[in-house]
PDB file of N, CA and C in Angstrom:
ATOM      1  N   MET A1500       0.837  -1.171   0.000  1.00  0.00           N
ATOM      2  CA  MET A1500       0.000   0.000   0.000  1.00  0.00           C
ATOM      3  C   MET A1500       0.886   1.239   0.000  1.00  0.00           C
ATOM      4  N   CYS A1501       0.306   2.367  -0.315  1.00  0.00           N
ATOM      5  CA  CYS A1501       1.033   3.643  -0.321  1.00  0.00           C
ATOM      6  C   CYS A1501       0.898   4.313   1.044  1.00  0.00           C
ATOM      7  N   LEU A1502       1.853   5.153   1.373  1.00  0.00           N
ATOM      8  CA  LEU A1502       1.845   5.859   2.650  1.00  0.00           C
ATOM      9  C   LEU A1502       0.578   6.684   2.840  1.00  0.00           C
ATOM     10  N   ASN A1503       0.017   7.226   1.772  1.00  0.00           N
ATOM     11  CA  ASN A1503      -1.191   8.045   1.921  1.00  0.00           C
ATOM     12  C   ASN A1503      -2.405   7.222   2.356  1.00  0.00           C
ATOM     13  N   GLU A1504      -2.309   5.897   2.316  1.00  0.00           N
ATOM     14  CA  GLU A1504      -3.393   5.023   2.747  1.00  0.00           C
ATOM     15  C   GLU A1504      -3.226   4.550   4.195  1.00  0.00           C
ATOM     16  N   ALA A1505      -2.139   4.932   4.834  1.00  0.00           N
ATOM     17  CA  ALA A1505      -1.824   4.459   6.182  1.00  0.00           C
ATOM     18  C   ALA A1505      -2.822   4.979   7.213  1.00  0.00           C
ATOM     19  N   GLU A1506      -3.012   4.199   8.270  1.00  0.00           N
ATOM     20  CA  GLU A1506      -3.936   4.561   9.337  1.00  0.00           C
ATOM     21  C   GLU A1506      -3.189   5.229  10.490  1.00  0.00           C
ATOM     22  N   ASN A1507      -3.878   6.125  11.183  1.00  0.00           N
ATOM     23  CA  ASN A1507      -3.298   6.805  12.335  1.00  0.00           C
ATOM     24  C   ASN A1507      -2.887   5.809  13.418  1.00  0.00           C
ATOM     25  N   LYS A1508      -1.797   6.117  14.100  1.00  0.00           N
ATOM     26  CA  LYS A1508      -1.296   5.372  15.256  1.00  0.00           C
ATOM     27  C   LYS A1508      -0.933   3.930  14.935  1.00  0.00           C
ATOM     28  N   LYS A1509      -0.647   3.629  13.689  1.00  0.00           N
ATOM     29  CA  LYS A1509      -0.200   2.295  13.282  1.00  0.00           C
ATOM     30  C   LYS A1509       1.274   2.366  12.896  1.00  0.00           C
ATOM     31  N   THR A1510       1.941   1.234  12.979  1.00  0.00           N
ATOM     32  CA  THR A1510       3.364   1.152  12.650  1.00  0.00           C
ATOM     33  C   THR A1510       3.539   0.445  11.316  1.00  0.00           C
ATOM     34  N   TYR A1511       4.434   0.997  10.500  1.00  0.00           N
ATOM     35  CA  TYR A1511       4.668   0.490   9.145  1.00  0.00           C
ATOM     36  C   TYR A1511       6.163   0.423   8.852  1.00  0.00           C
ATOM     37  N   LYS A1512       6.478  -0.245   7.751  1.00  0.00           N
ATOM     38  CA  LYS A1512       7.854  -0.340   7.263  1.00  0.00           C
ATOM     39  C   LYS A1512       7.878   0.121   5.816  1.00  0.00           C
ATOM     40  N   VAL A1513       8.899   0.884   5.439  1.00  0.00           N
ATOM     41  CA  VAL A1513       9.056   1.350   4.058  1.00  0.00           C
ATOM     42  C   VAL A1513       9.525   0.178   3.197  1.00  0.00           C
ATOM     43  N   VAL A1514       8.808  -0.074   2.111  1.00  0.00           N
ATOM     44  CA  VAL A1514       9.138  -1.164   1.193  1.00  0.00           C
ATOM     45  C   VAL A1514       9.875  -0.630  -0.026  1.00  0.00           C
ATOM     46  N   SER A1515       9.395   0.487  -0.592  1.00  0.00           N
ATOM     47  CA  SER A1515      10.061   1.081  -1.756  1.00  0.00           C
ATOM     48  C   SER A1515       9.703   2.559  -1.852  1.00  0.00           C
ATOM     49  N   ILE A1516      10.563   3.276  -2.562  1.00  0.00           N
ATOM     50  CA  ILE A1516      10.351   4.709  -2.786  1.00  0.00           C
ATOM     51  C   ILE A1516      10.467   4.949  -4.281  1.00  0.00           C
ATOM     52  N   ASP A1517       9.411   5.478  -4.887  1.00  0.00           N
ATOM     53  CA  ASP A1517       9.391   5.746  -6.321  1.00  0.00           C
ATOM     54  C   ASP A1517       9.473   7.252  -6.556  1.00  0.00           C
ATOM     55  N   GLY A1518       9.794   7.626  -7.771  1.00  0.00           N
ATOM     56  CA  GLY A1518       9.845   9.047  -8.099  1.00  0.00           C
ATOM     57  C   GLY A1518      11.139   9.396  -8.809  1.00  0.00           C
ATOM     58  N   ASP A1519      11.280  10.669  -9.140  1.00  0.00           N
ATOM     59  CA  ASP A1519      12.495  11.091  -9.826  1.00  0.00           C
ATOM     60  C   ASP A1519      13.666  11.140  -8.840  1.00  0.00           C
ATOM     61  N   SER A1520      14.863  11.313  -9.363  1.00  0.00           N
ATOM     62  CA  SER A1520      16.063  11.265  -8.527  1.00  0.00           C
ATOM     63  C   SER A1520      16.070  12.369  -7.475  1.00  0.00           C
ATOM     64  N   ARG A1521      15.519  13.533  -7.797  1.00  0.00           N
ATOM     65  CA  ARG A1521      15.464  14.637  -6.830  1.00  0.00           C
ATOM     66  C   ARG A1521      14.607  14.260  -5.620  1.00  0.00           C
ATOM     67  N   PHE A1522      13.426  13.685  -5.878  1.00  0.00           N
ATOM     68  CA  PHE A1522      12.534  13.274  -4.798  1.00  0.00           C
ATOM     69  C   PHE A1522      13.188  12.187  -3.948  1.00  0.00           C
ATOM     70  N   ILE A1523      13.730  11.172  -4.584  1.00  0.00           N
ATOM     71  CA  ILE A1523      14.355  10.067  -3.848  1.00  0.00           C
ATOM     72  C   ILE A1523      15.518  10.578  -3.005  1.00  0.00           C
ATOM     73  N   SER A1524      16.346  11.441  -3.567  1.00  0.00           N
ATOM     74  CA  SER A1524      17.482  11.994  -2.837  1.00  0.00           C
ATOM     75  C   SER A1524      17.010  12.769  -1.604  1.00  0.00           C
ATOM     76  N   ARG A1525      15.966  13.559  -1.765  1.00  0.00           N
ATOM     77  CA  ARG A1525      15.441  14.358  -0.649  1.00  0.00           C
ATOM     78  C   ARG A1525      14.868  13.468   0.453  1.00  0.00           C
ATOM     79  N   ILE A1526      14.102  12.463   0.066  1.00  0.00           N
ATOM     80  CA  ILE A1526      13.495  11.563   1.047  1.00  0.00           C
ATOM     81  C   ILE A1526      14.573  10.784   1.801  1.00  0.00           C
ATOM     82  N   LEU A1527      15.563  10.297   1.081  1.00  0.00           N
ATOM     83  CA  LEU A1527      16.651   9.564   1.736  1.00  0.00           C
ATOM     84  C   LEU A1527      17.449  10.469   2.667  1.00  0.00           C
ATOM     85  N   SER A1528      17.649  11.725   2.278  1.00  0.00           N
ATOM     86  CA  SER A1528      18.451  12.644   3.096  1.00  0.00           C
ATOM     87  C   SER A1528      17.768  13.017   4.409  1.00  0.00           C
ATOM     88  N   ILE A1529      16.450  12.910   4.466  1.00  0.00           N
ATOM     89  CA  ILE A1529      15.753  13.204   5.725  1.00  0.00           C
ATOM     90  C   ILE A1529      15.579  11.949   6.580  1.00  0.00           C
ATOM     91  N   GLY A1530      16.149  10.849   6.136  1.00  0.00           N
ATOM     92  CA  GLY A1530      16.183   9.646   6.956  1.00  0.00           C
ATOM     93  C   GLY A1530      15.180   8.573   6.636  1.00  0.00           C
ATOM     94  N   MET A1531      14.368   8.757   5.612  1.00  0.00           N
ATOM     95  CA  MET A1531      13.398   7.732   5.247  1.00  0.00           C
ATOM     96  C   MET A1531      14.046   6.783   4.249  1.00  0.00           C
ATOM     97  N   THR A1532      14.414   5.603   4.720  1.00  0.00           N
ATOM     98  CA  THR A1532      15.109   4.620   3.905  1.00  0.00           C
ATOM     99  C   THR A1532      14.297   3.332   3.828  1.00  0.00           C
ATOM    100  N   ILE A1533      14.672   2.474   2.898  1.00  0.00           N
ATOM    101  CA  ILE A1533      14.023   1.164   2.772  1.00  0.00           C
ATOM    102  C   ILE A1533      14.208   0.407   4.082  1.00  0.00           C
ATOM    103  N   ASP A1534      13.181  -0.303   4.520  1.00  0.00           N
ATOM    104  CA  ASP A1534      13.129  -1.084   5.763  1.00  0.00           C
ATOM    105  C   ASP A1534      13.010  -0.237   7.024  1.00  0.00           C
ATOM    106  N   LEU A1535      12.877   1.079   6.904  1.00  0.00           N
ATOM    107  CA  LEU A1535      12.683   1.935   8.064  1.00  0.00           C
ATOM    108  C   LEU A1535      11.311   1.660   8.673  1.00  0.00           C
ATOM    109  N   VAL A1536      11.266   1.517   9.987  1.00  0.00           N
ATOM    110  CA  VAL A1536      10.001   1.334  10.703  1.00  0.00           C
ATOM    111  C   VAL A1536       9.616   2.684  11.302  1.00  0.00           C
ATOM    112  N   PHE A1537       8.350   3.079  11.113  1.00  0.00           N
ATOM    113  CA  PHE A1537       7.873   4.371  11.574  1.00  0.00           C
ATOM    114  C   PHE A1537       6.420   4.254  12.022  1.00  0.00           C
ATOM    115  N   THR A1538       5.935   5.287  12.697  1.00  0.00           N
ATOM    116  CA  THR A1538       4.548   5.328  13.166  1.00  0.00           C
ATOM    117  C   THR A1538       3.842   6.527  12.554  1.00  0.00           C
ATOM    118  N   VAL A1539       2.619   6.316  12.098  1.00  0.00           N
ATOM    119  CA  VAL A1539       1.812   7.408  11.556  1.00  0.00           C
ATOM    120  C   VAL A1539       1.166   8.138  12.730  1.00  0.00           C
ATOM    121  N   VAL A1540       1.414   9.432  12.826  1.00  0.00           N
ATOM    122  CA  VAL A1540       0.847  10.258  13.888  1.00  0.00           C
ATOM    123  C   VAL A1540      -0.496  10.831  13.446  1.00  0.00           C
ATOM    124  N   LYS A1541      -0.537  11.355  12.208  1.00  0.00           N
ATOM    125  CA  LYS A1541      -1.781  11.947  11.704  1.00  0.00           C
ATOM    126  C   LYS A1541      -1.868  11.797  10.190  1.00  0.00           C
ATOM    127  N   ASN A1542      -2.984  11.271   9.738  1.00  0.00           N
ATOM    128  CA  ASN A1542      -3.260  11.165   8.306  1.00  0.00           C
ATOM    129  C   ASN A1542      -4.725  11.542   8.105  1.00  0.00           C
ATOM    130  N   LYS A1543      -4.953  12.776   7.642  1.00  0.00           N
ATOM    131  CA  LYS A1543      -6.317  13.268   7.447  1.00  0.00           C
ATOM    132  C   LYS A1543      -6.509  13.688   5.999  1.00  0.00           C
ATOM    133  N   GLY A1544      -6.810  12.747   5.150  1.00  0.00           N
ATOM    134  CA  GLY A1544      -7.140  13.055   3.758  1.00  0.00           C
ATOM    135  C   GLY A1544      -6.058  13.782   2.997  1.00  0.00           C
ATOM    136  N   LYS A1545      -6.367  14.981   2.514  1.00  0.00           N
ATOM    137  CA  LYS A1545      -5.439  15.719   1.655  1.00  0.00           C
ATOM    138  C   LYS A1545      -4.411  16.540   2.434  1.00  0.00           C
ATOM    139  N   MET A1546      -4.508  16.531   3.743  1.00  0.00           N
ATOM    140  CA  MET A1546      -3.541  17.248   4.584  1.00  0.00           C
ATOM    141  C   MET A1546      -2.206  16.500   4.562  1.00  0.00           C
ATOM    142  N   PRO A1547      -1.097  17.170   4.902  1.00  0.00           N
ATOM    143  CA  PRO A1547       0.182  16.446   5.003  1.00  0.00           C
ATOM    144  C   PRO A1547       0.086  15.321   6.036  1.00  0.00           C
ATOM    145  N   ILE A1548       0.790  14.249   5.782  1.00  0.00           N
ATOM    146  CA  ILE A1548       0.811  13.103   6.679  1.00  0.00           C
ATOM    147  C   ILE A1548       1.978  13.303   7.639  1.00  0.00           C
ATOM    148  N   VAL A1549       1.689  13.189   8.923  1.00  0.00           N
ATOM    149  CA  VAL A1549       2.722  13.368   9.939  1.00  0.00           C
ATOM    150  C   VAL A1549       3.135  11.992  10.438  1.00  0.00           C
ATOM    151  N   ILE A1550       4.436  11.714  10.379  1.00  0.00           N
ATOM    152  CA  ILE A1550       4.953  10.428  10.843  1.00  0.00           C
ATOM    153  C   ILE A1550       6.072  10.666  11.854  1.00  0.00           C
ATOM    154  N   PHE A1551       6.315   9.654  12.675  1.00  0.00           N
ATOM    155  CA  PHE A1551       7.387   9.709  13.659  1.00  0.00           C
ATOM    156  C   PHE A1551       8.425   8.670  13.267  1.00  0.00           C
ATOM    157  N   LEU A1552       9.648   9.131  12.986  1.00  0.00           N
ATOM    158  CA  LEU A1552      10.725   8.243  12.617  1.00  0.00           C
ATOM    159  C   LEU A1552      12.036   8.764  13.169  1.00  0.00           C
ATOM    160  N   ARG A1553      12.887   7.868  13.613  1.00  0.00           N
ATOM    161  CA  ARG A1553      14.226   8.228  14.106  1.00  0.00           C
ATOM    162  C   ARG A1553      14.180   9.398  15.090  1.00  0.00           C
ATOM    163  N   ASP A1554      13.274   9.346  16.043  1.00  0.00           N
ATOM    164  CA  ASP A1554      13.101  10.385  17.075  1.00  0.00           C
ATOM    165  C   ASP A1554      12.749  11.753  16.500  1.00  0.00           C
ATOM    166  N   THR A1555      12.108  11.789  15.339  1.00  0.00           N
ATOM    167  CA  THR A1555      11.761  13.039  14.668  1.00  0.00           C
ATOM    168  C   THR A1555      10.361  12.957  14.083  1.00  0.00           C
ATOM    169  N   MET A1556       9.635  14.070  14.152  1.00  0.00           N
ATOM    170  CA  MET A1556       8.341  14.176  13.477  1.00  0.00           C
ATOM    171  C   MET A1556       8.599  14.710  12.082  1.00  0.00           C
ATOM    172  N   LEU A1557       7.930  14.147  11.094  1.00  0.00           N
ATOM    173  CA  LEU A1557       8.130  14.528   9.703  1.00  0.00           C
ATOM    174  C   LEU A1557       6.767  14.653   9.032  1.00  0.00           C
ATOM    175  N   ALA A1558       6.575  15.720   8.254  1.00  0.00           N
ATOM    176  CA  ALA A1558       5.332  15.910   7.491  1.00  0.00           C
ATOM    177  C   ALA A1558       5.633  15.687   6.017  1.00  0.00           C
ATOM    178  N   ILE A1559       4.830  14.869   5.376  1.00  0.00           N
ATOM    179  CA  ILE A1559       4.989  14.555   3.953  1.00  0.00           C
ATOM    180  C   ILE A1559       3.659  14.840   3.274  1.00  0.00           C
ATOM    181  N   SER A1560       3.697  15.530   2.147  1.00  0.00           N
ATOM    182  CA  SER A1560       2.452  15.825   1.438  1.00  0.00           C
ATOM    183  C   SER A1560       1.787  14.534   0.975  1.00  0.00           C
ATOM    184  N   SER A1561       0.471  14.585   0.838  1.00  0.00           N
ATOM    185  CA  SER A1561      -0.246  13.378   0.415  1.00  0.00           C
ATOM    186  C   SER A1561       0.156  12.956  -0.996  1.00  0.00           C
ATOM    187  N   GLU A1562       0.530  13.910  -1.847  1.00  0.00           N
ATOM    188  CA  GLU A1562       0.989  13.569  -3.205  1.00  0.00           C
ATOM    189  C   GLU A1562       2.324  12.824  -3.156  1.00  0.00           C
ATOM    190  N   GLU A1563       3.239  13.296  -2.312  1.00  0.00           N
ATOM    191  CA  GLU A1563       4.525  12.610  -2.174  1.00  0.00           C
ATOM    192  C   GLU A1563       4.349  11.251  -1.511  1.00  0.00           C
ATOM    193  N   ALA A1564       3.405  11.158  -0.594  1.00  0.00           N
ATOM    194  CA  ALA A1564       3.161   9.900   0.111  1.00  0.00           C
ATOM    195  C   ALA A1564       2.710   8.792  -0.836  1.00  0.00           C
ATOM    196  N   LYS A1565       2.107   9.154  -1.953  1.00  0.00           N
ATOM    197  CA  LYS A1565       1.682   8.157  -2.937  1.00  0.00           C
ATOM    198  C   LYS A1565       2.875   7.452  -3.578  1.00  0.00           C
ATOM    199  N   LYS A1566       4.058   8.026  -3.476  1.00  0.00           N
ATOM    200  CA  LYS A1566       5.264   7.459  -4.085  1.00  0.00           C
ATOM    201  C   LYS A1566       6.024   6.549  -3.131  1.00  0.00           C
ATOM    202  N   ILE A1567       5.541   6.417  -1.890  1.00  0.00           N
ATOM    203  CA  ILE A1567       6.227   5.621  -0.879  1.00  0.00           C
ATOM    204  C   ILE A1567       5.384   4.397  -0.549  1.00  0.00           C
ATOM    205  N   GLN A1568       5.908   3.218  -0.872  1.00  0.00           N
ATOM    206  CA  GLN A1568       5.199   1.970  -0.627  1.00  0.00           C
ATOM    207  C   GLN A1568       5.568   1.456   0.770  1.00  0.00           C
ATOM    208  N   ILE A1569       4.546   1.018   1.508  1.00  0.00           N
ATOM    209  CA  ILE A1569       4.759   0.563   2.871  1.00  0.00           C
ATOM    210  C   ILE A1569       4.037  -0.769   3.111  1.00  0.00           C
ATOM    211  N   GLU A1570       4.368  -1.388   4.250  1.00  0.00           N
ATOM    212  CA  GLU A1570       3.616  -2.564   4.697  1.00  0.00           C
ATOM    213  C   GLU A1570       3.501  -2.481   6.206  1.00  0.00           C
ATOM    214  N   GLY A1571       2.437  -3.054   6.736  1.00  0.00           N
ATOM    215  CA  GLY A1571       2.203  -3.026   8.174  1.00  0.00           C
ATOM    216  C   GLY A1571       3.210  -3.871   8.922  1.00  0.00           C
ATOM    217  N   VAL A1572       3.483  -3.473  10.161  1.00  0.00           N
ATOM    218  CA  VAL A1572       4.373  -4.215  11.043  1.00  0.00           C
ATOM    219  C   VAL A1572       3.531  -4.733  12.199  1.00  0.00           C
ATOM    220  N   ALA A1573       3.650  -6.011  12.475  1.00  0.00           N
ATOM    221  CA  ALA A1573       2.842  -6.619  13.535  1.00  0.00           C
ATOM    222  C   ALA A1573       3.356  -6.268  14.909  1.00  0.00           C
TER     223      ALA A1573
END
């Protein structure tokens, strides 16, 4: 599933990141890498998605979130 489909207060793992080289470089530079485990803090429709990763809160636009594939962590 894509990050924009994630549910609040659930934990996920990054499976893949799609997009042009500029987008991928930016996402990787802020610490979002393949196999990273993170928690969704807030996901309200078209608003930016707020996630908690590596002791940091991060907001990602819903359009950018469509380029990040994730899977749930039990």
